[in-house]
mmCIF file of C-alpha atoms and ligand atoms in Angstrom:
data_model
loop_
_atom_site.group_PDB
_atom_site.id
_atom_site.type_symbol
_atom_site.label_atom_id
_atom_site.label_comp_id
_atom_site.label_asym_id
_atom_site.label_seq_id
_atom_site.Cartn_x
_atom_site.Cartn_y
_atom_site.Cartn_z
ATOM 1 C CA MET A 1 0.163 -9.015 -26.203
ATOM 2 C CA GLY A 2 -1.156 -8.275 -29.721
ATOM 3 C CA SER A 3 1.545 -5.697 -30.482
ATOM 4 C CA ASN A 4 5.300 -6.093 -30.303
ATOM 5 C CA ILE A 5 5.327 -4.530 -26.840
ATOM 6 C CA ASP A 6 6.962 -6.689 -24.157
ATOM 7 C CA ALA A 7 4.360 -7.066 -21.373
ATOM 8 C CA LYS A 8 6.914 -7.264 -18.547
ATOM 9 C CA LEU A 9 8.862 -4.199 -19.690
ATOM 10 C CA PHE A 10 5.587 -2.326 -20.272
ATOM 11 C CA ARG A 11 4.477 -3.101 -16.715
ATOM 12 C CA GLN A 12 7.860 -1.966 -15.383
ATOM 13 C CA ALA A 13 7.650 1.292 -17.343
ATOM 14 C CA LEU A 14 4.142 1.923 -15.975
ATOM 15 C CA GLY A 15 5.613 1.384 -12.498
ATOM 16 C CA ALA A 16 7.621 4.577 -13.046
ATOM 17 C CA PHE A 17 4.338 6.431 -12.529
ATOM 18 C CA THR A 18 4.241 6.714 -8.738
ATOM 19 C CA THR A 19 0.734 6.604 -7.297
ATOM 20 C CA GLY A 20 -1.200 6.563 -4.070
ATOM 21 C CA VAL A 21 -2.993 3.399 -2.978
ATOM 22 C CA THR A 22 -6.749 3.006 -2.523
ATOM 23 C CA ILE A 23 -9.198 0.369 -1.391
ATOM 24 C CA VAL A 24 -12.464 0.418 -3.331
ATOM 25 C CA THR A 25 -15.453 -1.123 -1.575
ATOM 26 C CA THR A 26 -19.019 -2.010 -2.418
ATOM 27 C CA VAL A 27 -21.672 -4.631 -1.525
ATOM 28 C CA ASP A 28 -22.782 -7.501 -3.741
ATOM 29 C CA GLU A 29 -26.403 -8.418 -4.459
ATOM 30 C CA ALA A 30 -26.480 -10.802 -1.472
ATOM 31 C CA GLY A 31 -25.333 -7.963 0.827
ATOM 32 C CA ASN A 32 -21.727 -9.216 1.238
ATOM 33 C CA ASP A 33 -19.001 -6.623 1.651
ATOM 34 C CA VAL A 34 -16.522 -6.537 -1.227
ATOM 35 C CA GLY A 35 -13.272 -4.582 -1.545
ATOM 36 C CA VAL A 36 -10.111 -4.501 -3.664
ATOM 37 C CA THR A 37 -6.842 -2.640 -3.429
ATOM 38 C CA ALA A 38 -6.412 -0.407 -6.485
ATOM 39 C CA ASN A 39 -3.857 2.155 -7.566
ATOM 40 C CA SER A 40 -5.577 2.976 -10.869
ATOM 41 C CA PHE A 41 -7.611 5.683 -9.099
ATOM 42 C CA ASN A 42 -7.640 9.159 -10.587
ATOM 43 C CA SER A 43 -9.596 12.379 -10.507
ATOM 44 C CA VAL A 44 -11.767 13.093 -13.566
ATOM 45 C CA SER A 45 -13.931 16.161 -13.109
ATOM 46 C CA LEU A 46 -14.475 18.890 -10.542
ATOM 47 C CA ASP A 47 -17.926 19.888 -11.748
ATOM 48 C CA PRO A 48 -19.670 17.543 -11.552
ATOM 49 C CA PRO A 49 -17.280 15.882 -9.091
ATOM 50 C CA MET A 50 -16.091 12.623 -10.648
ATOM 51 C CA VAL A 51 -13.369 10.057 -10.082
ATOM 52 C CA LEU A 52 -12.345 6.849 -11.833
ATOM 53 C CA TRP A 53 -10.525 3.601 -11.270
ATOM 54 C CA SER A 54 -10.209 0.439 -13.300
ATOM 55 C CA ILE A 55 -10.799 -3.158 -12.334
ATOM 56 C CA GLY A 56 -9.045 -6.101 -13.963
ATOM 57 C CA ARG A 57 -11.344 -8.345 -15.991
ATOM 58 C CA SER A 58 -9.778 -11.332 -14.223
ATOM 59 C CA SER A 59 -10.893 -10.061 -10.797
ATOM 60 C CA THR A 60 -13.286 -12.407 -9.026
ATOM 61 C CA ASN A 61 -15.185 -9.251 -8.068
ATOM 62 C CA ILE A 62 -15.700 -7.842 -11.564
ATOM 63 C CA ASN A 63 -19.379 -8.831 -11.809
ATOM 64 C CA THR A 64 -20.110 -7.341 -8.395
ATOM 65 C CA PHE A 65 -18.627 -4.010 -9.474
ATOM 66 C CA ILE A 66 -20.396 -4.108 -12.869
ATOM 67 C CA ALA A 67 -23.707 -4.470 -11.013
ATOM 68 C CA ALA A 68 -22.861 -2.050 -8.183
ATOM 69 C CA ARG A 69 -24.855 1.171 -7.906
ATOM 70 C CA HIS A 70 -22.406 2.701 -5.431
ATOM 71 C CA PHE A 71 -18.785 2.309 -4.415
ATOM 72 C CA ALA A 72 -16.410 4.035 -1.994
ATOM 73 C CA VAL A 73 -12.777 4.859 -2.691
ATOM 74 C CA HIS A 74 -10.483 5.031 0.359
ATOM 75 C CA VAL A 75 -7.153 6.778 -0.214
ATOM 76 C CA LEU A 76 -4.913 4.932 2.236
ATOM 77 C CA ALA A 77 -2.751 6.528 4.899
ATOM 78 C CA SER A 78 0.971 5.740 5.205
ATOM 79 C CA ASP A 79 0.381 3.242 8.056
ATOM 80 C CA GLN A 80 -2.212 1.218 6.102
ATOM 81 C CA ASP A 81 0.103 -0.894 3.936
ATOM 82 C CA THR A 82 -0.950 -4.081 5.783
ATOM 83 C CA LEU A 83 -4.560 -3.281 4.933
ATOM 84 C CA ALA A 84 -3.578 -2.733 1.285
ATOM 85 C CA SER A 85 -1.977 -6.189 1.219
ATOM 86 C CA GLN A 86 -5.026 -7.717 2.915
ATOM 87 C CA PHE A 87 -7.352 -6.302 0.233
ATOM 88 C CA SER A 88 -5.219 -7.655 -2.593
ATOM 89 C CA LYS A 89 -5.113 -11.268 -1.309
ATOM 90 C CA ARG A 90 -7.497 -13.995 -2.360
ATOM 91 C CA GLY A 91 -8.891 -16.567 0.068
ATOM 92 C CA VAL A 92 -8.909 -14.283 3.124
ATOM 93 C CA ASP A 93 -11.753 -12.420 4.823
ATOM 94 C CA ARG A 94 -10.608 -8.951 3.797
ATOM 95 C CA PHE A 95 -12.974 -7.192 6.218
ATOM 96 C CA ALA A 96 -12.119 -9.342 9.265
ATOM 97 C CA GLY A 97 -11.885 -7.261 12.432
ATOM 98 C CA LEU A 98 -12.480 -3.921 10.711
ATOM 99 C CA GLN A 99 -14.702 -1.190 12.147
ATOM 100 C CA LEU A 100 -17.135 -0.230 9.392
ATOM 101 C CA GLU A 101 -19.528 2.621 8.776
ATOM 102 C CA ARG A 102 -22.133 2.407 6.031
ATOM 103 C CA GLY A 103 -22.556 4.629 2.991
ATOM 104 C CA PRO A 104 -25.219 4.858 0.243
ATOM 105 C CA GLY A 105 -26.788 1.483 -0.589
ATOM 106 C CA GLY A 106 -25.099 0.033 2.520
ATOM 107 C CA ILE A 107 -21.546 0.093 1.062
ATOM 108 C CA PRO A 108 -18.839 -0.485 3.698
ATOM 109 C CA LEU A 109 -16.745 2.532 4.706
ATOM 110 C CA LEU A 110 -13.310 1.998 6.281
ATOM 111 C CA ASP A 111 -11.639 4.394 8.683
ATOM 112 C CA GLY A 112 -8.039 5.492 9.216
ATOM 113 C CA CYS A 113 -7.582 6.558 5.574
ATOM 114 C CA THR A 114 -6.480 9.999 4.399
ATOM 115 C CA ALA A 115 -9.425 10.659 2.034
ATOM 116 C CA ARG A 116 -12.658 8.866 1.280
ATOM 117 C CA PHE A 117 -15.019 9.326 -1.672
ATOM 118 C CA GLN A 118 -18.543 7.877 -1.653
ATOM 119 C CA CYS A 119 -19.687 7.515 -5.243
ATOM 120 C CA ARG A 120 -22.657 6.682 -7.399
ATOM 121 C CA MET A 121 -21.684 4.532 -10.395
ATOM 122 C CA ALA A 122 -21.922 6.973 -13.321
ATOM 123 C CA PHE A 123 -20.225 5.317 -16.334
ATOM 124 C CA GLN A 124 -18.392 2.139 -17.285
ATOM 125 C CA TYR A 125 -15.961 1.989 -20.218
ATOM 126 C CA GLU A 126 -14.057 -0.775 -21.971
ATOM 127 C CA GLY A 127 -10.353 -0.618 -21.158
ATOM 128 C CA GLY A 128 -8.735 -3.694 -22.710
ATOM 129 C CA ASP A 129 -8.161 -6.233 -19.953
ATOM 130 C CA HIS A 130 -9.625 -3.717 -17.467
ATOM 131 C CA LEU A 131 -13.012 -2.043 -17.083
ATOM 132 C CA ILE A 132 -12.957 1.677 -16.308
ATOM 133 C CA LEU A 133 -15.449 2.706 -13.649
ATOM 134 C CA VAL A 134 -16.377 6.369 -13.286
ATOM 135 C CA GLY A 135 -18.130 7.471 -10.126
ATOM 136 C CA GLU A 136 -19.945 10.679 -9.305
ATOM 137 C CA VAL A 137 -18.824 11.767 -5.853
ATOM 138 C CA LEU A 138 -21.805 12.168 -3.509
ATOM 139 C CA GLU A 139 -19.795 12.840 -0.376
ATOM 140 C CA PHE A 140 -16.155 12.933 0.642
ATOM 141 C CA ASP A 141 -13.944 13.153 3.745
ATOM 142 C CA HIS A 142 -10.369 14.376 4.013
ATOM 143 C CA TYR A 143 -8.105 13.830 7.053
ATOM 144 C CA GLU A 144 -4.710 15.228 8.073
ATOM 145 C CA ARG A 145 -2.813 11.990 7.469
ATOM 146 C CA GLU A 146 0.195 11.198 5.312
ATOM 147 C CA PRO A 147 -0.714 9.144 2.214
ATOM 148 C CA LEU A 148 0.611 5.672 1.392
ATOM 149 C CA VAL A 149 2.584 5.647 -1.856
ATOM 150 C CA PHE A 150 3.139 2.866 -4.430
ATOM 151 C CA LYS A 151 6.444 3.236 -6.214
ATOM 152 C CA GLY A 152 8.216 0.719 -8.433
ATOM 153 C CA GLY A 153 6.041 -2.133 -7.123
ATOM 154 C CA ARG A 154 6.617 -1.298 -3.428
ATOM 155 C CA TYR A 155 4.850 0.657 -0.733
ATOM 156 C CA ALA A 156 6.641 3.867 0.143
ATOM 157 C CA PHE A 157 6.359 7.160 1.974
ATOM 158 C CA ALA A 158 5.861 10.509 0.247
ATOM 159 C CA MET A 159 8.832 12.653 1.245
ATOM 160 C CA PRO A 160 8.807 16.367 0.492
ATOM 161 C CA LYS A 161 11.947 17.523 -1.309
ATOM 162 C CA SER A 162 13.628 19.639 1.303
ATOM 163 C CA ASN A 163 14.633 23.122 0.291
ATOM 164 C CA VAL A 164 15.433 24.228 3.827
ATOM 165 C CA PRO A 165 18.919 25.745 3.730
ATOM 166 C CA SER A 166 21.310 24.499 6.428
ATOM 167 C CA ALA A 167 23.140 26.961 8.631
ATOM 168 C CA ILE A 168 26.208 24.738 8.225
ATOM 169 C CA THR A 169 27.832 25.358 4.865
ATOM 170 C CA ALA A 170 31.421 25.055 3.741
ATOM 171 C CA ASP A 171 33.528 28.191 3.654
ATOM 172 C CA PRO A 172 34.268 28.755 -0.056
ATOM 173 C CA GLY A 173 37.890 29.367 0.969
ATOM 174 C CA ALA A 174 38.204 25.905 2.599
ATOM 175 C CA ALA A 175 40.823 23.607 1.110
ATOM 176 C CA PRO A 176 39.306 21.269 -1.498
ATOM 177 C CA GLY A 177 38.794 17.771 -0.076
ATOM 178 C CA ALA A 178 39.064 19.062 3.502
ATOM 179 C CA PHE A 179 36.760 17.908 6.271
ATOM 180 C CA ALA A 180 33.349 19.016 4.983
ATOM 181 C CA PRO A 181 29.943 19.814 6.512
ATOM 182 C CA ASP A 182 28.278 16.899 4.721
ATOM 183 C CA PHE A 183 30.613 14.222 6.159
ATOM 184 C CA LEU A 184 28.300 11.741 7.824
ATOM 185 C CA ILE A 185 30.590 11.414 10.837
ATOM 186 C CA TYR A 186 30.470 15.180 11.348
ATOM 187 C CA GLN A 187 26.704 15.394 10.815
ATOM 188 C CA LEU A 188 25.899 12.499 13.178
ATOM 189 C CA GLY A 189 28.368 13.691 15.805
ATOM 190 C CA ARG A 190 27.183 17.264 15.735
ATOM 191 C CA ALA A 191 23.507 16.265 15.805
ATOM 192 C CA TYR A 192 24.143 13.901 18.743
ATOM 193 C CA HIS A 193 26.036 16.461 20.822
ATOM 194 C CA GLN A 194 23.555 19.249 20.077
ATOM 195 C CA ILE A 195 20.675 17.050 21.239
ATOM 196 C CA PHE A 196 22.608 15.824 24.257
ATOM 197 C CA MET A 197 23.393 19.431 25.335
ATOM 198 C CA ARG A 198 19.645 19.877 25.896
ATOM 199 C CA LEU A 199 19.786 17.219 28.613
ATOM 200 C CA GLN A 200 22.501 18.987 30.587
ATOM 201 C CA PRO A 201 20.151 21.034 32.850
ATOM 202 C CA GLU A 202 18.385 17.811 33.932
ATOM 203 C CA LEU A 203 21.734 16.100 34.607
ATOM 204 C CA ASP A 204 22.848 19.121 36.659
ATOM 205 C CA ARG A 205 19.620 19.033 38.689
ATOM 206 C CA HIS A 206 20.445 15.476 39.759
ATOM 207 C CA GLY A 207 24.183 16.131 40.126
ATOM 208 C CA LEU A 208 24.957 13.535 37.461
ATOM 209 C CA GLY A 209 27.791 13.228 34.965
ATOM 210 C CA VAL A 210 27.657 11.364 31.664
ATOM 211 C CA PRO A 211 28.765 7.962 33.144
ATOM 212 C CA GLU A 212 26.012 8.126 35.774
ATOM 213 C CA TYR A 213 23.458 9.131 33.109
ATOM 214 C CA PHE A 214 24.475 6.176 30.930
ATOM 215 C CA ALA A 215 24.383 3.795 33.921
ATOM 216 C CA LEU A 216 20.906 4.980 34.972
ATOM 217 C CA SER A 217 19.583 4.733 31.383
ATOM 218 C CA MET A 218 20.817 1.140 31.103
ATOM 219 C CA LEU A 219 19.395 0.236 34.536
ATOM 220 C CA GLY A 220 16.119 1.856 33.414
ATOM 221 C CA VAL A 221 15.982 -0.634 30.530
ATOM 222 C CA ARG A 222 16.793 -3.561 32.849
ATOM 223 C CA ASP A 223 17.549 -3.241 36.534
ATOM 224 C CA GLY A 224 20.016 -5.433 38.406
ATOM 225 C CA ARG A 225 23.063 -5.166 36.132
ATOM 226 C CA SER A 226 26.566 -5.074 37.547
ATOM 227 C CA LEU A 227 29.029 -2.230 36.990
ATOM 228 C CA SER A 228 31.077 -4.346 34.570
ATOM 229 C CA GLN A 229 27.938 -5.337 32.609
ATOM 230 C CA LEU A 230 26.938 -1.670 32.387
ATOM 231 C CA ASP A 231 30.473 -0.766 31.338
ATOM 232 C CA SER A 232 30.473 -3.364 28.546
ATOM 233 C CA LEU A 233 27.280 -1.803 27.163
ATOM 234 C CA VAL A 234 28.628 1.753 26.919
ATOM 235 C CA SER A 235 32.420 1.532 26.697
ATOM 236 C CA TYR A 236 32.290 1.891 22.875
ATOM 237 C CA THR A 237 31.303 5.540 23.432
ATOM 238 C CA GLY A 238 34.553 6.228 25.303
ATOM 239 C CA THR A 239 32.633 6.729 28.569
ATOM 240 C CA ARG A 240 33.477 4.141 31.280
ATOM 241 C CA ILE A 241 31.252 2.968 34.086
ATOM 242 C CA ASN A 242 33.552 2.092 36.982
ATOM 243 C CA ALA A 243 33.543 1.835 40.782
ATOM 244 C CA ASP A 244 33.618 5.666 41.121
ATOM 245 C CA CYS A 245 30.428 5.903 39.100
ATOM 246 C CA GLY A 246 28.766 3.212 41.236
ATOM 247 C CA HIS A 247 29.875 5.024 44.381
ATOM 248 C CA ARG A 248 28.442 8.349 43.179
ATOM 249 C CA LEU A 249 25.092 6.764 42.310
ATOM 250 C CA ALA A 250 24.970 5.110 45.743
ATOM 251 C CA THR A 251 25.921 8.350 47.540
ATOM 252 C CA LEU A 252 23.129 10.175 45.691
ATOM 253 C CA GLY A 253 20.732 7.455 46.911
ATOM 254 C CA LEU A 254 19.854 6.388 43.336
ATOM 255 C CA VAL A 255 21.084 2.781 43.543
ATOM 256 C CA GLN A 256 21.310 0.347 46.412
ATOM 257 C CA ALA A 257 24.891 0.233 47.696
ATOM 258 C CA SER A 258 26.577 -3.108 48.077
ATOM 259 C CA ALA A 259 29.934 -4.006 49.566
ATOM 260 C CA GLU A 260 30.602 -6.807 47.072
ATOM 261 C CA THR A 261 32.852 -6.193 44.116
ATOM 262 C CA ASP A 262 30.852 -6.157 40.919
ATOM 263 C CA ALA A 263 27.545 -6.669 42.731
ATOM 264 C CA LYS A 264 24.317 -6.163 40.810
ATOM 265 C CA LEU A 265 22.994 -2.610 41.109
ATOM 266 C CA ALA A 266 19.327 -2.065 41.940
ATOM 267 C CA LEU A 267 17.575 1.267 41.426
ATOM 268 C CA THR A 268 16.093 2.778 44.595
ATOM 269 C CA PRO A 269 12.670 4.496 44.374
ATOM 270 C CA GLU A 270 14.593 7.806 44.032
ATOM 271 C CA GLY A 271 16.681 6.213 41.265
ATOM 272 C CA GLN A 272 13.535 5.072 39.437
ATOM 273 C CA CYS A 273 12.123 8.580 39.726
ATOM 274 C CA ALA A 274 15.381 10.058 38.334
ATOM 275 C CA VAL A 275 15.271 7.615 35.392
ATOM 276 C CA ILE A 276 11.705 8.712 34.552
ATOM 277 C CA LYS A 277 12.710 12.393 34.635
ATOM 278 C CA LEU A 278 15.823 11.806 32.525
ATOM 279 C CA LEU A 279 13.818 9.773 30.029
ATOM 280 C CA ALA A 280 11.249 12.566 29.758
ATOM 281 C CA ALA A 281 14.043 15.121 29.189
ATOM 282 C CA ALA A 282 15.668 12.859 26.559
ATOM 283 C CA LYS A 283 12.341 12.397 24.784
ATOM 284 C CA ALA A 284 11.683 16.142 24.813
ATOM 285 C CA ALA A 285 15.169 16.829 23.400
ATOM 286 C CA SER A 286 14.610 14.249 20.628
ATOM 287 C CA GLU A 287 11.202 15.685 19.785
ATOM 288 C CA ASP A 288 12.654 19.210 19.616
ATOM 289 C CA ALA A 289 15.289 17.917 17.206
ATOM 290 C CA GLU A 290 12.536 16.629 14.914
ATOM 291 C CA ASN A 291 10.476 19.779 15.125
ATOM 292 C CA GLY A 292 8.846 20.416 11.739
ATOM 293 C CA PHE A 293 9.357 16.838 10.521
ATOM 294 C CA ASP A 294 6.221 15.122 9.261
ATOM 295 C CA THR A 295 5.531 11.483 10.185
ATOM 296 C CA SER A 296 7.138 10.102 7.025
ATOM 297 C CA GLU A 297 10.337 12.112 7.608
ATOM 298 C CA THR A 298 10.515 10.937 11.226
ATOM 299 C CA HIS A 299 9.992 7.339 10.142
ATOM 300 C CA LEU A 300 12.589 7.582 7.374
ATOM 301 C CA LEU A 301 15.145 9.193 9.684
ATOM 302 C CA ARG A 302 14.768 6.229 12.080
ATOM 303 C CA GLN A 303 14.987 3.786 9.160
ATOM 304 C CA PHE A 304 18.177 5.389 7.782
ATOM 305 C CA LEU A 305 19.826 5.620 11.204
ATOM 306 C CA ASN A 306 19.083 1.934 11.842
ATOM 307 C CA ARG A 307 20.691 1.103 8.504
ATOM 308 C CA VAL A 308 23.808 3.080 9.412
ATOM 309 C CA ILE A 309 23.910 1.338 12.823
ATOM 310 C CA ASP A 310 23.546 -2.103 11.179
ATOM 311 C CA ALA A 311 26.136 -1.334 8.505
ATOM 312 C CA THR A 312 28.764 -0.224 11.025
ATOM 313 C CA ASP A 313 28.002 -2.547 13.986
ATOM 314 C CA PRO A 314 31.166 -4.393 15.069
ATOM 315 C CA GLY A 315 28.969 -6.715 17.194
ATOM 316 C CA LEU A 316 28.236 -4.522 20.214
ATOM 317 C CA PRO A 317 26.027 -5.907 22.987
ATOM 318 C CA SER A 318 22.469 -4.565 22.989
ATOM 319 C CA PRO A 319 21.021 -2.915 26.121
ATOM 320 C CA TRP A 320 17.645 -4.480 25.267
ATOM 321 C CA SER A 321 18.724 -8.124 25.067
ATOM 322 C CA SER A 322 19.290 -10.161 28.221
HETATM 323 C C1 FMN B 401 -0.808 -1.739 -4.926
HETATM 324 C C2 FMN B 401 -1.840 -2.528 -5.683
HETATM 325 C C3 FMN B 401 -2.601 -1.911 -6.643
HETATM 326 C C4 FMN B 401 -3.578 -2.613 -7.337
HETATM 327 N N1 FMN B 401 -4.344 -1.961 -8.245
HETATM 328 C C5 FMN B 401 -5.341 -2.616 -8.870
HETATM 329 C C6 FMN B 401 -6.220 -1.921 -9.741
HETATM 330 O O1 FMN B 401 -6.095 -0.733 -9.962
HETATM 331 N N2 FMN B 401 -7.218 -2.628 -10.322
HETATM 332 C C7 FMN B 401 -7.399 -3.964 -10.085
HETATM 333 O O2 FMN B 401 -8.321 -4.569 -10.637
HETATM 334 N N3 FMN B 401 -6.582 -4.652 -9.252
HETATM 335 C C8 FMN B 401 -5.575 -4.006 -8.631
HETATM 336 N N4 FMN B 401 -4.759 -4.673 -7.771
HETATM 337 C C9 FMN B 401 -5.017 -6.106 -7.545
HETATM 338 C C10 FMN B 401 -6.215 -6.337 -6.616
HETATM 339 O O3 FMN B 401 -6.050 -5.666 -5.385
HETATM 340 C C11 FMN B 401 -6.452 -7.820 -6.299
HETATM 341 O O4 FMN B 401 -5.279 -8.409 -5.944
HETATM 342 C C12 FMN B 401 -7.028 -8.508 -7.485
HETATM 343 O O5 FMN B 401 -8.167 -7.849 -7.843
HETATM 344 C C13 FMN B 401 -7.309 -9.984 -7.175
HETATM 345 O O6 FMN B 401 -8.300 -10.125 -6.211
HETATM 346 P P1 FMN B 401 -9.848 -10.298 -6.630
HETATM 347 O O7 FMN B 401 -9.958 -11.403 -7.614
HETATM 348 O O8 FMN B 401 -10.494 -10.637 -5.302
HETATM 349 O O9 FMN B 401 -10.306 -9.000 -7.165
HETATM 350 C C14 FMN B 401 -3.798 -3.989 -7.073
HETATM 351 C C15 FMN B 401 -3.023 -4.620 -6.091
HETATM 352 C C16 FMN B 401 -2.060 -3.897 -5.404
HETATM 353 C C17 FMN B 401 -1.250 -4.573 -4.338
#
C-alpha cells in the first residue's frame, strides 16, 4: 500500500461493515455466461433508478464486465451461501446445473434470490484496484425471502433485535442472586414442559402415559428395539421404560406382544398409526412454539440448542444411530 495503512488491518476494519451478498452476472462477447459473487453492491439513485458494485482489477472477468452492455445483480437469500461460494471459486463451472432465465442482451438470470436487478451499464469509474460499475435499473424483482448476510468474513443470518417483552420477569422484591427467570435451566425446562403440555390431549386419546409416548417415539425412529434398549435411550430424562410399559403397549394393541424377556418390540399397524398421529401433534406443538419466528430465527434456535446439547452431552446414546 502507498500509504502507511496496514492492508490486513484495513481489510479487517472494512469487514466491520456488514453487508448482503450478491451474484452479478452478464454474458461475454462469445455468448458465455459469466458471474461473480460481490458484496460491494449498493444503491445509488432512486430517480433514475441506479445501483453500483465494484469489480477487482485482478478478476479474470474484468474485461468482460468492462465490455458488458447489461448486467444483473442477484441479492442472495439466506439459503444461497453455497451458490455464493460457487461464484467466488476459480476453475469451476459456476453455472453448472442452474435453472436460468434470460434478461436484456441475453444475460443469465438466477432464481431463488431475494431481489434481482436487471441493469444497463451506465457509468464506469476508477476505484484504485477496483473498477466501479454503475447500472441503470431496467427491471427488478423482489421476493419474500430472508437475505444472506456477510459479516466479519463469514456468511450469516440477519436477526432482528427482539424487543418483545417476556411475560416472565423477576419480581423486584426477589432476593438478589436467587433463582432467576433468565437461568438457562429454567428457560429450557419451562419451554419444554409448556410445549409438551400441548401433546397431552393426543396422549389421552390413545390412553398413553409419558413412558409409552417415549417408547413409541423411539420405535417410530427404528422399530424392533427391546424394552431395555428403549430404556437406555430415555432413562436420562428420569422416565423409565420397563415391563409395565411394554405390557400396556401390548394391551392397547400398539406393539406385538412377546412372551420372551427383553424381546424386540414391533409396532402393529395400529401402533404405526398412533406414531404418525403423535408425530403430527408433536410437530404442531413445536410449530406453535415458534409462531412469529422468521426462518433465520428458527434456524438459529436449532443451531443454539444443538450447541447446548453438544456442550452438555455426557455421551448419551442417540435414537438415530443403530
Ligand atoms: C462474500 C464475497 C464477496 C465478494 N465481493 C467481491 C466484490 O465486491 N468484487 C469483486 O471483484 N470480487 C468480490 N469477491 C471475489 C469474487 O467473487 C471472485 O472470487 C473473484 O472475482 C475471483 O474470481 P474471478 O477471477 O473469476 O472474477 C467476493 C467474494 C466473496 C466470497
